[in-house]
């Protein structure tokens, strides 16, 4: 899948979020990066499909100004784990939903229980 097609699949996954939830996604920037760079204290072999970087809505105080939260989708690991385009599009969608759920304060255990792990 080309970079442009990959970006479009991420955009399509975001567009599929119900409007009532999508309206709450203000001040969130979504990026596609090639690879996750583990922090020095993390396993150097760790591969992430996506990452939410910010303060979940459930933990925010009323602040007049806040830096944007970030959602990053990592292209390389997703391409390596999927064997065809259909599987890749599905995994991109799962990854986007997973990271958006973190923005709303849903943890990994709950996401796995719901089938979005």
PDB file of C-alpha atoms in Angstrom:
ATOM      1  CA  UNK A   1       0.000   0.000   0.000  1.00  0.00           C
ATOM      2  CA  UNK A   2       1.359   3.409  -0.922  1.00  0.00           C
ATOM      3  CA  UNK A   3       1.892   6.093   1.714  1.00  0.00           C
ATOM      4  CA  UNK A   4      -0.982   8.080   0.210  1.00  0.00           C
ATOM      5  CA  UNK A   5      -3.334   5.073   0.371  1.00  0.00           C
ATOM      6  CA  UNK A   6      -2.243   4.368   3.945  1.00  0.00           C
ATOM      7  CA  UNK A   7      -2.946   7.977   4.948  1.00  0.00           C
ATOM      8  CA  UNK A   8      -6.350   7.720   3.266  1.00  0.00           C
ATOM      9  CA  UNK A   9      -7.141   4.533   5.226  1.00  0.00           C
ATOM     10  CA  UNK A  10      -6.322   6.396   8.467  1.00  0.00           C
ATOM     11  CA  UNK A  11      -8.542   9.277   7.354  1.00  0.00           C
ATOM     12  CA  UNK A  12     -11.351   6.856   6.466  1.00  0.00           C
ATOM     13  CA  UNK A  13     -11.085   5.247   9.914  1.00  0.00           C
ATOM     14  CA  UNK A  14     -11.390   8.679  11.537  1.00  0.00           C
ATOM     15  CA  UNK A  15     -14.366   9.524   9.313  1.00  0.00           C
ATOM     16  CA  UNK A  16     -16.117   6.352  10.513  1.00  0.00           C
ATOM     17  CA  UNK A  17     -16.175   7.594  14.122  1.00  0.00           C
ATOM     18  CA  UNK A  18     -19.755   8.497  15.056  1.00  0.00           C
ATOM     19  CA  UNK A  19     -20.345  12.264  14.758  1.00  0.00           C
ATOM     20  CA  UNK A  20     -21.231  12.696  18.446  1.00  0.00           C
ATOM     21  CA  UNK A  21     -17.804  11.325  19.395  1.00  0.00           C
ATOM     22  CA  UNK A  22     -15.921  12.969  16.539  1.00  0.00           C
ATOM     23  CA  UNK A  23     -17.115  16.395  17.738  1.00  0.00           C
ATOM     24  CA  UNK A  24     -15.349  15.759  21.052  1.00  0.00           C
ATOM     25  CA  UNK A  25     -12.037  15.084  19.261  1.00  0.00           C
ATOM     26  CA  UNK A  26     -11.136  18.749  19.125  1.00  0.00           C
ATOM     27  CA  UNK A  27      -7.521  19.637  19.844  1.00  0.00           C
ATOM     28  CA  UNK A  28      -6.293  16.192  18.749  1.00  0.00           C
ATOM     29  CA  UNK A  29      -3.715  15.884  15.967  1.00  0.00           C
ATOM     30  CA  UNK A  30      -3.403  12.593  14.099  1.00  0.00           C
ATOM     31  CA  UNK A  31      -0.120  11.623  12.471  1.00  0.00           C
ATOM     32  CA  UNK A  32       1.257   8.687  10.528  1.00  0.00           C
ATOM     33  CA  UNK A  33       4.880   7.829  11.241  1.00  0.00           C
ATOM     34  CA  UNK A  34       6.965   4.992   9.890  1.00  0.00           C
ATOM     35  CA  UNK A  35       8.187   3.416  13.151  1.00  0.00           C
ATOM     36  CA  UNK A  36       7.897   3.819  16.906  1.00  0.00           C
ATOM     37  CA  UNK A  37      11.186   4.742  18.554  1.00  0.00           C
ATOM     38  CA  UNK A  38      11.264   3.073  21.995  1.00  0.00           C
ATOM     39  CA  UNK A  39      12.317   5.219  24.920  1.00  0.00           C
ATOM     40  CA  UNK A  40      15.651   4.296  26.535  1.00  0.00           C
ATOM     41  CA  UNK A  41      13.868   2.432  29.358  1.00  0.00           C
ATOM     42  CA  UNK A  42      11.646   0.437  26.973  1.00  0.00           C
ATOM     43  CA  UNK A  43      12.392  -2.829  25.220  1.00  0.00           C
ATOM     44  CA  UNK A  44      14.321  -1.814  22.067  1.00  0.00           C
ATOM     45  CA  UNK A  45      12.468  -4.501  20.093  1.00  0.00           C
ATOM     46  CA  UNK A  46       9.030  -3.116  21.005  1.00  0.00           C
ATOM     47  CA  UNK A  47       6.750  -2.425  18.072  1.00  0.00           C
ATOM     48  CA  UNK A  48       3.650  -0.321  18.513  1.00  0.00           C
ATOM     49  CA  UNK A  49       0.851  -0.041  15.987  1.00  0.00           C
ATOM     50  CA  UNK A  50      -0.372   3.225  17.438  1.00  0.00           C
ATOM     51  CA  UNK A  51       0.128   5.634  20.299  1.00  0.00           C
ATOM     52  CA  UNK A  52      -2.055   8.113  22.149  1.00  0.00           C
ATOM     53  CA  UNK A  53      -0.023  10.944  23.693  1.00  0.00           C
ATOM     54  CA  UNK A  54      -2.025  13.328  25.824  1.00  0.00           C
ATOM     55  CA  UNK A  55      -4.353  13.706  28.756  1.00  0.00           C
ATOM     56  CA  UNK A  56      -7.527  11.607  28.473  1.00  0.00           C
ATOM     57  CA  UNK A  57     -10.796  13.513  28.767  1.00  0.00           C
ATOM     58  CA  UNK A  58     -11.531  11.648  32.002  1.00  0.00           C
ATOM     59  CA  UNK A  59      -8.422  13.155  33.638  1.00  0.00           C
ATOM     60  CA  UNK A  60      -8.555  16.742  32.430  1.00  0.00           C
ATOM     61  CA  UNK A  61      -9.074  19.732  34.603  1.00  0.00           C
ATOM     62  CA  UNK A  62     -10.669  22.850  33.220  1.00  0.00           C
ATOM     63  CA  UNK A  63      -7.651  24.569  31.705  1.00  0.00           C
ATOM     64  CA  UNK A  64      -7.973  27.571  29.404  1.00  0.00           C
ATOM     65  CA  UNK A  65      -5.171  26.383  27.113  1.00  0.00           C
ATOM     66  CA  UNK A  66      -3.788  22.951  26.478  1.00  0.00           C
ATOM     67  CA  UNK A  67      -1.370  21.610  23.902  1.00  0.00           C
ATOM     68  CA  UNK A  68      -3.010  19.295  21.373  1.00  0.00           C
ATOM     69  CA  UNK A  69      -3.152  15.608  22.141  1.00  0.00           C
ATOM     70  CA  UNK A  70      -1.512  13.368  19.549  1.00  0.00           C
ATOM     71  CA  UNK A  71      -2.527  10.102  18.007  1.00  0.00           C
ATOM     72  CA  UNK A  72       0.190   8.408  15.987  1.00  0.00           C
ATOM     73  CA  UNK A  73      -0.355   5.429  13.681  1.00  0.00           C
ATOM     74  CA  UNK A  74       2.833   3.522  12.835  1.00  0.00           C
ATOM     75  CA  UNK A  75       2.904   2.404   9.235  1.00  0.00           C
ATOM     76  CA  UNK A  76       5.830  -0.048   9.310  1.00  0.00           C
ATOM     77  CA  UNK A  77       4.525  -2.451  11.970  1.00  0.00           C
ATOM     78  CA  UNK A  78       1.053  -2.473  10.432  1.00  0.00           C
ATOM     79  CA  UNK A  79       2.436  -3.239   6.981  1.00  0.00           C
ATOM     80  CA  UNK A  80       4.596  -6.051   8.389  1.00  0.00           C
ATOM     81  CA  UNK A  81       1.790  -7.715  10.334  1.00  0.00           C
ATOM     82  CA  UNK A  82      -0.812  -7.773   7.550  1.00  0.00           C
ATOM     83  CA  UNK A  83      -0.798 -10.114   4.598  1.00  0.00           C
ATOM     84  CA  UNK A  84      -3.210  -8.250   2.310  1.00  0.00           C
ATOM     85  CA  UNK A  85      -4.881  -4.897   1.772  1.00  0.00           C
ATOM     86  CA  UNK A  86      -8.177  -5.865   3.394  1.00  0.00           C
ATOM     87  CA  UNK A  87      -6.457  -7.050   6.553  1.00  0.00           C
ATOM     88  CA  UNK A  88      -4.339  -3.883   6.601  1.00  0.00           C
ATOM     89  CA  UNK A  89      -7.350  -1.574   6.299  1.00  0.00           C
ATOM     90  CA  UNK A  90      -9.059  -3.493   9.131  1.00  0.00           C
ATOM     91  CA  UNK A  91      -5.971  -3.229  11.384  1.00  0.00           C
ATOM     92  CA  UNK A  92      -5.633   0.483  10.638  1.00  0.00           C
ATOM     93  CA  UNK A  93      -9.261   0.939  11.698  1.00  0.00           C
ATOM     94  CA  UNK A  94      -8.751  -1.085  14.881  1.00  0.00           C
ATOM     95  CA  UNK A  95      -5.613   0.926  15.691  1.00  0.00           C
ATOM     96  CA  UNK A  96      -7.326   4.279  15.139  1.00  0.00           C
ATOM     97  CA  UNK A  97     -10.356   3.266  17.235  1.00  0.00           C
ATOM     98  CA  UNK A  98      -8.036   1.942  19.958  1.00  0.00           C
ATOM     99  CA  UNK A  99      -6.082   5.201  20.200  1.00  0.00           C
ATOM    100  CA  UNK A 100      -9.205   7.378  20.031  1.00  0.00           C
ATOM    101  CA  UNK A 101     -10.649   5.293  22.865  1.00  0.00           C
ATOM    102  CA  UNK A 102      -7.583   6.157  24.970  1.00  0.00           C
ATOM    103  CA  UNK A 103      -8.391   9.839  24.367  1.00  0.00           C
ATOM    104  CA  UNK A 104     -11.805   9.141  25.904  1.00  0.00           C
ATOM    105  CA  UNK A 105     -10.171   7.447  28.905  1.00  0.00           C
ATOM    106  CA  UNK A 106     -10.719   3.791  28.006  1.00  0.00           C
ATOM    107  CA  UNK A 107      -7.821   1.578  29.123  1.00  0.00           C
ATOM    108  CA  UNK A 108      -6.179  -1.362  27.316  1.00  0.00           C
ATOM    109  CA  UNK A 109      -7.881  -4.048  29.430  1.00  0.00           C
ATOM    110  CA  UNK A 110     -11.327  -2.664  28.626  1.00  0.00           C
ATOM    111  CA  UNK A 111     -10.445  -2.319  24.946  1.00  0.00           C
ATOM    112  CA  UNK A 112      -9.268  -5.940  24.792  1.00  0.00           C
ATOM    113  CA  UNK A 113     -12.475  -7.086  26.491  1.00  0.00           C
ATOM    114  CA  UNK A 114     -14.465  -5.157  23.877  1.00  0.00           C
ATOM    115  CA  UNK A 115     -12.471  -6.688  20.985  1.00  0.00           C
ATOM    116  CA  UNK A 116     -10.497  -3.556  20.153  1.00  0.00           C
ATOM    117  CA  UNK A 117      -7.239  -4.733  21.725  1.00  0.00           C
TER     118      UNK A 117
END
